Coordinates of C-alpha atoms and ligand atoms in Angstrom, one line a residue:
Chain A
M1 CA -68.0 42.1 -33.3
P2 CA -64.3 42.0 -31.9
N3 CA -61.5 42.3 -34.2
L4 CA -60.3 38.9 -35.0
G5 CA -57.2 40.1 -36.7
I6 CA -57.9 38.1 -39.9
E7 CA -57.0 41.3 -41.9
V8 CA -53.3 40.9 -41.4
L9 CA -53.4 37.6 -43.6
F10 CA -54.3 40.0 -46.6
R11 CA -51.7 42.6 -46.0
G12 CA -48.7 42.3 -48.4
T13 CA -47.6 38.6 -49.0
N14 CA -48.4 37.3 -45.9
L15 CA -50.8 34.6 -47.1
L16 CA -48.4 33.5 -49.7
R17 CA -45.5 33.4 -46.9
L18 CA -47.8 31.2 -44.9
L19 CA -48.4 28.8 -47.7
G20 CA -44.7 28.9 -48.6
G21 CA -44.3 27.8 -44.9
L22 CA -46.8 25.2 -45.2
W23 CA -45.1 23.8 -48.2
V24 CA -41.8 23.4 -46.3
A25 CA -43.7 21.3 -43.6
V26 CA -45.4 19.2 -46.4
R27 CA -42.1 18.8 -48.3
I28 CA -40.2 17.5 -45.2
S29 CA -43.1 15.2 -44.5
L30 CA -43.5 13.9 -48.0
I31 CA -39.6 13.0 -48.3
S32 CA -39.6 11.5 -44.9
T33 CA -42.7 9.6 -45.6
A34 CA -41.3 8.2 -48.8
I35 CA -38.1 7.0 -47.1
S36 CA -40.0 5.6 -44.1
I37 CA -42.3 3.5 -46.3
F38 CA -39.4 2.2 -48.6
F39 CA -37.1 1.2 -45.6
G40 CA -40.0 0.5 -43.3
L41 CA -41.3 -2.3 -45.4
M42 CA -37.8 -4.0 -45.6
V43 CA -37.4 -3.5 -41.8
G44 CA -40.9 -5.0 -41.2
M45 CA -39.9 -8.0 -43.3
L46 CA -36.6 -8.4 -41.6
M47 CA -38.3 -8.2 -38.3
V48 CA -40.4 -11.4 -39.0
S49 CA -37.3 -13.2 -40.1
K50 CA -35.6 -15.6 -37.7
N51 CA -32.3 -13.4 -37.4
K52 CA -32.2 -12.7 -33.6
F53 CA -29.5 -10.1 -34.0
L54 CA -31.5 -8.1 -36.7
K55 CA -34.5 -8.3 -34.4
L56 CA -32.7 -6.9 -31.4
I57 CA -31.4 -4.2 -33.4
F58 CA -34.9 -3.0 -34.7
R59 CA -36.4 -3.7 -31.4
L60 CA -33.9 -1.1 -29.8
H61 CA -34.4 1.3 -32.6
L62 CA -38.2 1.3 -32.0
E63 CA -37.6 1.7 -28.2
I64 CA -35.2 4.6 -28.8
V65 CA -37.7 6.4 -31.1
R66 CA -40.8 5.9 -28.8
I67 CA -38.9 7.0 -25.6
M68 CA -37.2 10.0 -27.0
P69 CA -39.2 13.1 -27.8
Q70 CA -38.8 14.0 -31.4
M71 CA -37.4 17.4 -30.2
V72 CA -34.5 15.7 -28.6
L73 CA -33.8 13.8 -31.6
L74 CA -33.9 17.0 -33.7
F75 CA -31.4 18.7 -31.3
I76 CA -29.1 15.9 -31.6
A77 CA -29.2 15.7 -35.3
Y78 CA -28.8 19.3 -35.8
F79 CA -26.7 20.8 -33.0
G80 CA -25.2 17.7 -31.6
T81 CA -23.7 16.4 -34.9
T82 CA -22.1 19.9 -35.3
R83 CA -20.5 19.9 -31.9
V84 CA -19.3 16.2 -31.9
F85 CA -18.5 15.4 -35.4
G86 CA -18.1 18.9 -36.9
W87 CA -20.8 18.1 -39.4
N88 CA -22.6 21.0 -40.7
L89 CA -26.0 19.3 -41.6
P90 CA -28.6 21.7 -43.2
A91 CA -31.7 22.0 -41.0
E92 CA -34.0 20.5 -43.4
V93 CA -31.7 17.5 -44.0
S94 CA -31.4 17.0 -40.1
A95 CA -35.3 17.1 -40.0
V96 CA -35.6 14.6 -42.7
I97 CA -33.2 12.3 -41.1
V98 CA -35.0 12.6 -37.8
F99 CA -38.4 12.1 -39.1
S100 CA -37.3 9.1 -41.3
F101 CA -35.4 7.4 -38.4
W102 CA -38.8 7.7 -36.5
G103 CA -40.9 6.8 -39.4
I104 CA -38.9 3.6 -40.4
A105 CA -39.3 2.3 -36.9
E106 CA -43.0 3.0 -36.6
I107 CA -43.8 1.8 -40.2
G108 CA -41.6 -1.1 -39.6
D109 CA -43.5 -2.2 -36.7
L110 CA -46.8 -1.7 -38.6
V111 CA -45.5 -4.0 -41.3
R112 CA -44.4 -6.6 -38.9
G113 CA -47.7 -6.5 -37.2
A114 CA -49.5 -6.8 -40.5
L115 CA -47.4 -9.6 -41.7
I116 CA -47.9 -11.7 -38.5
S117 CA -51.5 -11.0 -38.4
I118 CA -52.0 -13.1 -41.5
P119 CA -52.8 -16.6 -40.3
V120 CA -50.3 -19.3 -41.2
I121 CA -53.1 -21.3 -42.4
Q122 CA -53.9 -18.9 -45.2
R123 CA -50.4 -19.6 -46.5
E124 CA -50.9 -23.3 -46.3
S125 CA -54.2 -23.6 -47.8
A126 CA -52.6 -21.6 -50.8
L127 CA -49.7 -24.0 -51.0
A128 CA -52.1 -26.8 -50.8
L129 CA -53.8 -25.5 -53.8
G130 CA -50.4 -25.9 -55.5
M131 CA -49.2 -22.3 -55.6
T132 CA -45.5 -21.4 -55.6
Q133 CA -44.0 -19.7 -52.5
Y134 CA -43.7 -16.5 -54.8
Q135 CA -47.3 -16.8 -55.8
V136 CA -48.3 -17.2 -52.3
Y137 CA -46.4 -14.0 -51.4
L138 CA -47.8 -12.1 -54.2
Y139 CA -51.3 -13.0 -54.2
I140 CA -52.0 -14.1 -50.6
I141 CA -49.6 -12.4 -48.2
L142 CA -48.9 -9.1 -49.8
P143 CA -52.5 -7.8 -50.8
Q144 CA -53.7 -8.7 -47.2
T145 CA -50.7 -7.1 -45.7
I146 CA -51.2 -3.8 -47.6
R147 CA -54.9 -3.7 -46.8
R148 CA -54.1 -3.8 -43.3
L149 CA -51.2 -1.4 -43.6
V150 CA -52.6 1.4 -45.6
P151 CA -54.9 2.9 -43.2
L152 CA -52.5 2.6 -40.2
T153 CA -49.7 4.2 -42.6
I154 CA -52.0 7.1 -43.6
N155 CA -52.6 7.8 -39.9
F156 CA -49.0 7.7 -39.2
I157 CA -48.4 10.2 -42.0
T158 CA -50.9 12.7 -40.4
R159 CA -49.2 12.4 -37.1
L160 CA -45.8 13.1 -38.9
I161 CA -47.2 16.2 -40.6
K162 CA -48.3 17.6 -37.3
T163 CA -45.0 16.9 -35.6
T164 CA -43.3 18.9 -38.5
S165 CA -44.1 22.1 -36.4
L166 CA -41.1 21.2 -34.1
V167 CA -38.6 21.9 -36.9
M168 CA -38.9 25.6 -36.3
M169 CA -36.7 24.8 -33.1
I170 CA -33.9 24.2 -35.2
G171 CA -34.4 27.2 -37.3
I172 CA -36.5 26.1 -40.3
V173 CA -39.2 28.5 -41.3
E174 CA -42.2 26.6 -41.7
V175 CA -45.7 27.4 -41.3
L176 CA -45.8 28.0 -37.6
K177 CA -42.6 30.0 -37.7
V178 CA -43.9 32.1 -40.4
S179 CA -47.2 32.8 -38.3
Q180 CA -45.0 33.9 -35.5
Q181 CA -43.0 36.2 -37.6
I182 CA -46.2 37.8 -39.1
I183 CA -47.7 38.2 -35.7
E184 CA -44.5 39.9 -34.5
A185 CA -44.3 42.2 -37.4
N186 CA -47.8 43.4 -37.1
R187 CA -48.0 43.7 -33.4
R188 CA -48.4 47.5 -33.3
T189 CA -51.0 47.6 -36.0
S190 CA -53.0 44.7 -35.4
P191 CA -52.6 43.5 -31.8
N192 CA -55.0 40.9 -32.3
A193 CA -53.3 39.2 -35.3
A194 CA -52.4 36.0 -33.2
F195 CA -56.1 35.0 -33.4
G196 CA -56.6 35.3 -37.0
V197 CA -52.9 34.0 -38.1
F198 CA -53.3 30.9 -35.9
A199 CA -56.8 30.3 -37.0
A200 CA -55.6 30.3 -40.6
V201 CA -52.8 27.9 -39.7
F202 CA -55.4 25.6 -37.9
L203 CA -57.3 25.8 -41.2
L204 CA -54.2 24.9 -43.3
Y205 CA -53.3 21.9 -41.2
F206 CA -56.8 20.7 -41.2
L207 CA -57.2 21.1 -44.9
I208 CA -54.0 18.8 -45.5
C209 CA -54.7 16.2 -42.7
W210 CA -58.5 15.8 -43.0
P211 CA -58.4 14.4 -46.5
I212 CA -55.8 12.1 -45.7
S213 CA -57.4 10.7 -42.4
S214 CA -60.9 10.5 -44.2
L215 CA -59.1 8.6 -47.0
A216 CA -57.8 6.2 -44.3
G217 CA -61.4 5.8 -42.8
Y218 CA -62.8 5.2 -46.3
L219 CA -60.3 2.6 -47.2
E220 CA -60.7 0.7 -43.8
K221 CA -64.7 0.8 -44.3
R222 CA -64.2 -0.3 -47.9
W223 CA -61.7 -3.1 -47.3
F224 CA -62.9 -4.5 -44.0
Q225 CA -66.7 -4.6 -44.5
P226 CA -67.4 -5.6 -48.1
Chain B
M1 CA -50.7 -39.6 -60.6
E2 CA -52.0 -42.7 -62.1
T3 CA -54.1 -43.8 -59.2
T4 CA -55.4 -42.1 -56.2
S5 CA -54.3 -44.7 -53.4
I6 CA -52.5 -43.3 -50.5
E7 CA -49.7 -45.2 -48.7
I8 CA -48.1 -44.0 -45.7
Q9 CA -45.1 -46.0 -44.3
H10 CA -43.6 -45.6 -41.0
L11 CA -44.2 -42.0 -40.5
Y12 CA -42.3 -40.2 -37.8
K13 CA -42.6 -36.5 -36.8
T14 CA -41.3 -34.8 -33.7
Y15 CA -41.8 -31.2 -32.8
S16 CA -39.1 -29.8 -30.5
S17 CA -39.2 -26.5 -28.9
Q18 CA -36.6 -24.9 -26.4
N19 CA -37.4 -27.1 -23.6
S20 CA -39.8 -29.9 -24.8
Q21 CA -40.4 -32.3 -27.5
V22 CA -43.7 -33.8 -28.8
K23 CA -43.7 -36.9 -30.8
A24 CA -46.6 -36.1 -33.0
L25 CA -46.4 -39.1 -35.0
R26 CA -44.8 -42.2 -33.9
D27 CA -44.4 -45.2 -36.8
V28 CA -47.6 -44.4 -38.4
S29 CA -48.4 -46.7 -41.3
L30 CA -51.6 -46.7 -43.2
S31 CA -52.8 -48.0 -46.5
I32 CA -56.0 -46.1 -48.1
P33 CA -57.1 -47.8 -51.4
E34 CA -58.7 -45.7 -54.3
H35 CA -62.1 -44.2 -54.2
E36 CA -62.2 -44.9 -50.4
I37 CA -63.7 -42.5 -47.9
F38 CA -61.2 -43.1 -45.1
G39 CA -61.8 -41.7 -41.4
V40 CA -58.9 -40.8 -39.2
I41 CA -60.3 -40.2 -35.7
G42 CA -58.7 -39.2 -32.4
L43 CA -58.8 -36.7 -29.5
S44 CA -57.3 -33.3 -29.6
G45 CA -53.6 -33.6 -29.9
A46 CA -53.6 -37.1 -31.3
G47 CA -51.6 -36.0 -34.3
K48 CA -54.3 -36.0 -36.7
S49 CA -53.5 -32.9 -38.3
T50 CA -50.0 -33.6 -38.4
L51 CA -50.7 -36.8 -40.3
V52 CA -52.8 -35.3 -43.0
R53 CA -50.4 -32.3 -43.3
C54 CA -47.8 -35.0 -44.2
M55 CA -50.1 -36.3 -46.9
N56 CA -49.3 -33.3 -49.2
L57 CA -46.1 -32.4 -47.3
L58 CA -47.3 -29.1 -45.9
E59 CA -45.2 -30.7 -43.0
R60 CA -42.2 -32.9 -43.8
P61 CA -42.1 -36.1 -41.8
D62 CA -38.6 -36.8 -40.0
S63 CA -38.7 -40.4 -41.6
G64 CA -41.0 -42.6 -43.5
K65 CA -42.7 -42.7 -46.8
V66 CA -45.7 -40.7 -48.1
I67 CA -46.7 -42.5 -51.4
L68 CA -49.7 -41.1 -53.4
G69 CA -50.7 -42.8 -56.5
G70 CA -47.6 -44.9 -56.7
Q71 CA -45.7 -41.5 -56.4
D72 CA -43.2 -41.0 -53.6
L73 CA -43.8 -37.5 -52.5
L74 CA -40.5 -37.0 -50.7
A75 CA -38.6 -37.9 -54.0
L76 CA -40.2 -34.9 -56.0
N77 CA -38.6 -31.7 -56.5
K78 CA -40.4 -28.5 -55.8
K79 CA -42.1 -28.1 -59.1
Q80 CA -43.3 -31.6 -59.2
L81 CA -44.7 -31.5 -55.8
R82 CA -46.6 -28.4 -56.7
L83 CA -48.2 -29.9 -59.5
C84 CA -48.7 -32.9 -57.4
R85 CA -50.5 -30.8 -54.8
Q86 CA -52.9 -29.5 -57.3
K87 CA -54.3 -33.0 -57.5
I88 CA -54.6 -33.3 -53.8
G89 CA -57.4 -31.0 -52.6
M90 CA -57.3 -29.8 -48.7
I91 CA -60.1 -28.3 -47.0
F92 CA -59.9 -27.0 -43.5
Q93 CA -61.9 -26.0 -40.4
H94 CA -61.7 -22.3 -41.0
F95 CA -62.4 -22.4 -44.9
N96 CA -59.6 -19.8 -45.6
L97 CA -61.4 -17.9 -48.4
L98 CA -59.9 -14.8 -49.6
E99 CA -62.1 -12.2 -48.0
Q100 CA -61.4 -9.4 -50.4
L101 CA -62.7 -11.6 -53.3
N102 CA -66.2 -12.5 -54.1
V103 CA -67.5 -16.2 -54.3
L104 CA -67.0 -16.6 -57.8
A105 CA -63.5 -15.1 -57.9
N106 CA -62.6 -17.4 -54.9
V107 CA -63.4 -20.5 -57.2
C108 CA -61.7 -19.0 -60.1
F109 CA -58.5 -18.2 -58.2
P110 CA -56.8 -21.6 -58.5
L111 CA -57.6 -21.7 -62.1
E112 CA -56.2 -18.2 -62.8
I113 CA -53.1 -19.4 -61.0
R114 CA -52.9 -22.3 -63.5
G115 CA -53.4 -19.8 -66.4
I116 CA -56.6 -21.1 -67.7
P117 CA -58.2 -18.3 -69.8
A118 CA -61.0 -16.2 -68.3
R119 CA -64.0 -17.4 -70.1
R120 CA -63.1 -21.1 -69.4
R121 CA -62.5 -20.5 -65.8
K122 CA -65.7 -18.6 -65.3
E123 CA -67.7 -21.4 -66.9
K124 CA -65.9 -24.0 -64.8
A125 CA -66.3 -22.0 -61.7
M126 CA -70.0 -21.4 -62.3
D127 CA -70.4 -25.1 -63.0
L128 CA -68.7 -26.1 -59.5
L129 CA -70.8 -23.5 -57.7
Q130 CA -73.9 -25.0 -59.4
K131 CA -72.6 -28.5 -58.0
V132 CA -72.1 -27.3 -54.3
G133 CA -75.6 -25.5 -54.6
L134 CA -74.3 -21.9 -54.4
A135 CA -74.8 -20.7 -58.0
D136 CA -77.0 -17.8 -56.7
K137 CA -74.4 -16.5 -54.4
A138 CA -71.6 -16.2 -57.0
K139 CA -71.4 -12.3 -56.4
A140 CA -71.6 -12.5 -52.5
Y141 CA -68.5 -11.9 -50.5
P142 CA -67.3 -14.6 -47.8
S143 CA -68.3 -12.2 -44.9
Q144 CA -72.0 -12.5 -46.2
L145 CA -72.0 -16.3 -46.1
S146 CA -72.9 -18.8 -43.3
G147 CA -70.2 -21.2 -42.2
G148 CA -71.7 -24.0 -44.1
Q149 CA -71.9 -21.9 -47.3
K150 CA -68.3 -20.8 -46.8
Q151 CA -67.2 -24.5 -46.7
R152 CA -69.1 -25.1 -49.9
V153 CA -67.2 -22.4 -51.6
A154 CA -63.9 -23.9 -50.3
I155 CA -65.1 -27.3 -51.6
A156 CA -65.9 -25.7 -55.1
R157 CA -62.7 -24.0 -55.1
V158 CA -60.6 -27.2 -54.2
L159 CA -62.6 -29.1 -57.0
A160 CA -61.5 -26.4 -59.6
N161 CA -58.1 -28.3 -59.8
D162 CA -59.9 -31.7 -60.5
P163 CA -58.1 -33.3 -57.6
G164 CA -57.9 -37.2 -57.4
I165 CA -57.8 -37.1 -53.6
L166 CA -59.6 -34.7 -51.0
L167 CA -58.2 -34.1 -47.5
C168 CA -60.5 -32.8 -45.1
D169 CA -58.9 -31.6 -41.7
E170 CA -61.9 -30.9 -39.2
A171 CA -63.9 -29.7 -42.3
T172 CA -67.2 -29.7 -40.4
S173 CA -65.8 -29.0 -36.7
A174 CA -67.0 -25.3 -36.9
L175 CA -70.5 -26.3 -38.1
D176 CA -73.6 -27.2 -36.2
P177 CA -74.9 -30.9 -36.6
E178 CA -77.5 -30.0 -39.2
T179 CA -75.0 -28.0 -41.5
T180 CA -72.4 -30.9 -40.8
K181 CA -74.9 -33.4 -42.3
T182 CA -75.4 -31.3 -45.4
I183 CA -71.8 -30.8 -45.9
L184 CA -71.0 -34.7 -45.5
D185 CA -73.9 -35.3 -48.1
L186 CA -72.1 -33.0 -50.5
L187 CA -68.9 -34.9 -50.0
K188 CA -70.8 -38.1 -50.5
T189 CA -72.3 -36.8 -53.9
I190 CA -69.0 -35.7 -54.9
H191 CA -67.3 -39.0 -54.1
N192 CA -70.1 -40.9 -56.0
T193 CA -70.0 -38.7 -59.1
M194 CA -66.3 -38.1 -59.3
G195 CA -64.9 -41.1 -57.7
I196 CA -62.2 -39.2 -55.7
T197 CA -60.5 -40.8 -52.6
I198 CA -61.5 -38.7 -49.4
V199 CA -59.6 -38.7 -46.2
I200 CA -61.8 -37.3 -43.4
I201 CA -60.0 -36.0 -40.0
T202 CA -62.3 -35.6 -37.1
H203 CA -62.7 -35.9 -33.6
E204 CA -66.4 -36.6 -34.0
M205 CA -67.8 -40.2 -34.1
A206 CA -70.8 -39.2 -35.8
V207 CA -69.0 -37.9 -38.7
V208 CA -67.1 -41.0 -39.3
R209 CA -70.3 -43.1 -38.9
D210 CA -72.1 -41.1 -41.4
I211 CA -69.7 -41.1 -44.2
C212 CA -66.5 -43.2 -43.8
T213 CA -66.3 -46.9 -44.9
K214 CA -62.8 -47.4 -43.0
V215 CA -61.3 -45.7 -40.0
A216 CA -58.2 -45.5 -38.3
V217 CA -57.9 -44.5 -34.6
L218 CA -55.1 -42.4 -33.8
D219 CA -53.9 -41.7 -30.4
D220 CA -50.8 -40.2 -28.9
G221 CA -49.2 -40.2 -32.2
A222 CA -49.7 -43.8 -33.1
V223 CA -52.3 -45.8 -35.1
Q224 CA -54.2 -47.9 -32.3
E225 CA -56.7 -49.6 -34.5
C226 CA -57.8 -49.8 -38.1
G227 CA -60.6 -51.3 -40.0
N228 CA -64.0 -51.2 -41.3
V229 CA -66.2 -48.7 -39.6
A230 CA -68.8 -51.2 -38.5
E231 CA -66.3 -53.3 -36.9
V232 CA -64.3 -50.8 -35.1
F233 CA -67.4 -49.2 -33.7
H234 CA -69.0 -52.6 -32.8
A235 CA -66.1 -54.4 -31.3
P236 CA -63.3 -51.8 -30.5
K237 CA -60.1 -53.5 -29.6
S238 CA -58.1 -50.7 -28.4
K239 CA -58.4 -48.6 -25.3
A240 CA -58.3 -45.4 -27.6
A241 CA -61.3 -46.6 -29.8
R242 CA -63.3 -47.4 -26.6
R243 CA -62.8 -44.1 -25.0
L244 CA -64.0 -42.3 -28.2
L245 CA -66.9 -44.5 -28.4
L246 CA -67.9 -43.8 -24.7
M247 CA -67.5 -39.9 -25.6
G248 CA -69.5 -40.2 -28.7
D249 CA -72.3 -41.7 -26.9
K250 CA -72.3 -39.1 -24.4
E251 CA -72.6 -36.5 -27.0
E252 CA -75.6 -38.1 -28.6
Ligands
ATP301 N1 -46.0 -26.7 -35.3 C1 -45.9 -27.4 -34.1 N2 -45.1 -26.9 -33.3 C2 -45.1 -27.6 -32.2 N3 -45.8 -28.7 -31.7 C3 -46.9 -29.0 -32.6 C4 -47.0 -28.3 -33.8 N4 -48.0 -28.9 -34.5 C5 -48.5 -29.9 -33.6 N5 -47.7 -29.9 -32.5 C6 -48.1 -30.9 -31.6 O1 -48.3 -32.1 -31.9 C7 -49.3 -32.8 -31.4 C8 -50.2 -33.3 -32.5 O2 -50.7 -32.2 -33.0 P1 -52.0 -32.2 -34.2 O3 -52.2 -30.8 -34.5 O4 -51.6 -33.0 -35.1 O5 -53.0 -32.8 -33.3 P2 -54.6 -33.0 -33.7 O6 -55.0 -34.4 -33.5 O7 -55.0 -32.3 -35.0 O8 -55.4 -32.3 -32.7 P3 -56.7 -31.3 -32.7 O9 -58.0 -32.2 -32.7 O10 -56.6 -30.4 -31.6 O11 -56.6 -30.4 -34.1 C9 -49.8 -31.9 -30.3 O12 -49.2 -32.4 -29.2 C10 -49.3 -30.6 -30.8 O13 -49.1 -29.7 -29.6
MG302 MG1 -56.0 -30.8 -35.9

């Protein structure tokens, strides 16, 4: 059997370091996700309002986020702001800002889509039953919006987690960076370390993303085909 | 509401978009006495839905009066209107049940909103499901029901509020003729046992013929003709009524 370079993982604190790197990625994702959901909900609701100016701003925001590679946004937030404004944003803060900027736009758009997908007639038939506007929102619009939203949001979160691997480009030592370091350090003794270490990284990402996306699948099934 | 008559006076409603104006209602007046089953018939775009939506102010008319049971709806404040709406049931073409709730919960829903205690609302809901012939489907979900069954649930739900008036906007238009017949029979039974005033909006002659005592013919946002069903159908005076009759004959 060829040497798969797995033994490297068990040398010293290597495995712990990998897990530490993973935690950095997860931490960035978690904070960005929380911010994105909170503000995304607001943006989504504002996007269905009648205010043309706000709509234009959010539309523009979404286009920018979709067109620009996340890496470019990271560079702007980290290096760009230092050059231009003299700010010295910590790398992790820059990462959270960029991912939140992205997440707010994406989740805002999901919220907007979910809100407008609820037929007007649903609202009207509830009003005709003598419900207040507030009750209609609480009992009719919100539950249906959230049902549509949860699976989509979860999918977005897995995308976000995968994209955090980019943050090593601005010097954050997350799981991918740690694996590179481990491979470098052990190049002499275990030339095949790349395989084992990256396989471990694959497994780690899988262990995080798989439960999340199967939760999305489960909710989708449970909620849409009762 | 003391009585359940409907008085519509000089109703106007115009929808304007960027480059066009649609006069959906042009000086519509109608007088529907208590306990009547009243039909409003007209081709697509005639303004039927607009008219019926004005009857519970889902749509606010530009001018005119909507008087239900002696009560001028346009003079009510938000809360009064809401309480009034509970007494004006409305059913729609597409049922609008809550997909995530089972049949029983759908019927209980308006009672829950009104703060009726859990046991009482369950009793009442089951009683209503019995009335519409769906007691055995109480635990089913809307997606497991046929169109006719869904409409029965919608009817049970709307009856939960003990309405004095029932507005039906194309309530049978999504159903086949057979099922339409059974729903109309159900409405008749409800009418006979509860004595509520029913307004039937439809584009089908057969529906009016089957269930209504009086009918108004709406065309281009105006009432063209109004009278007893037999009279209007035997000796139509307006062009619109004659056209509808011709189309009805072709369908049969
Ligand atoms: N919300 C709206 N905005 C703009 N125009 C509208 C709106 N609602 C209705 N209209 C217009 O008003 C006219 C009457 O519409 P209405 O829905 O009352 O017709 P209807 O008789 O119910 O037709 P159908 O049989 O197709 O349901 C139509 O020309 C329609 O396009
Ligand atoms: Mg209509």
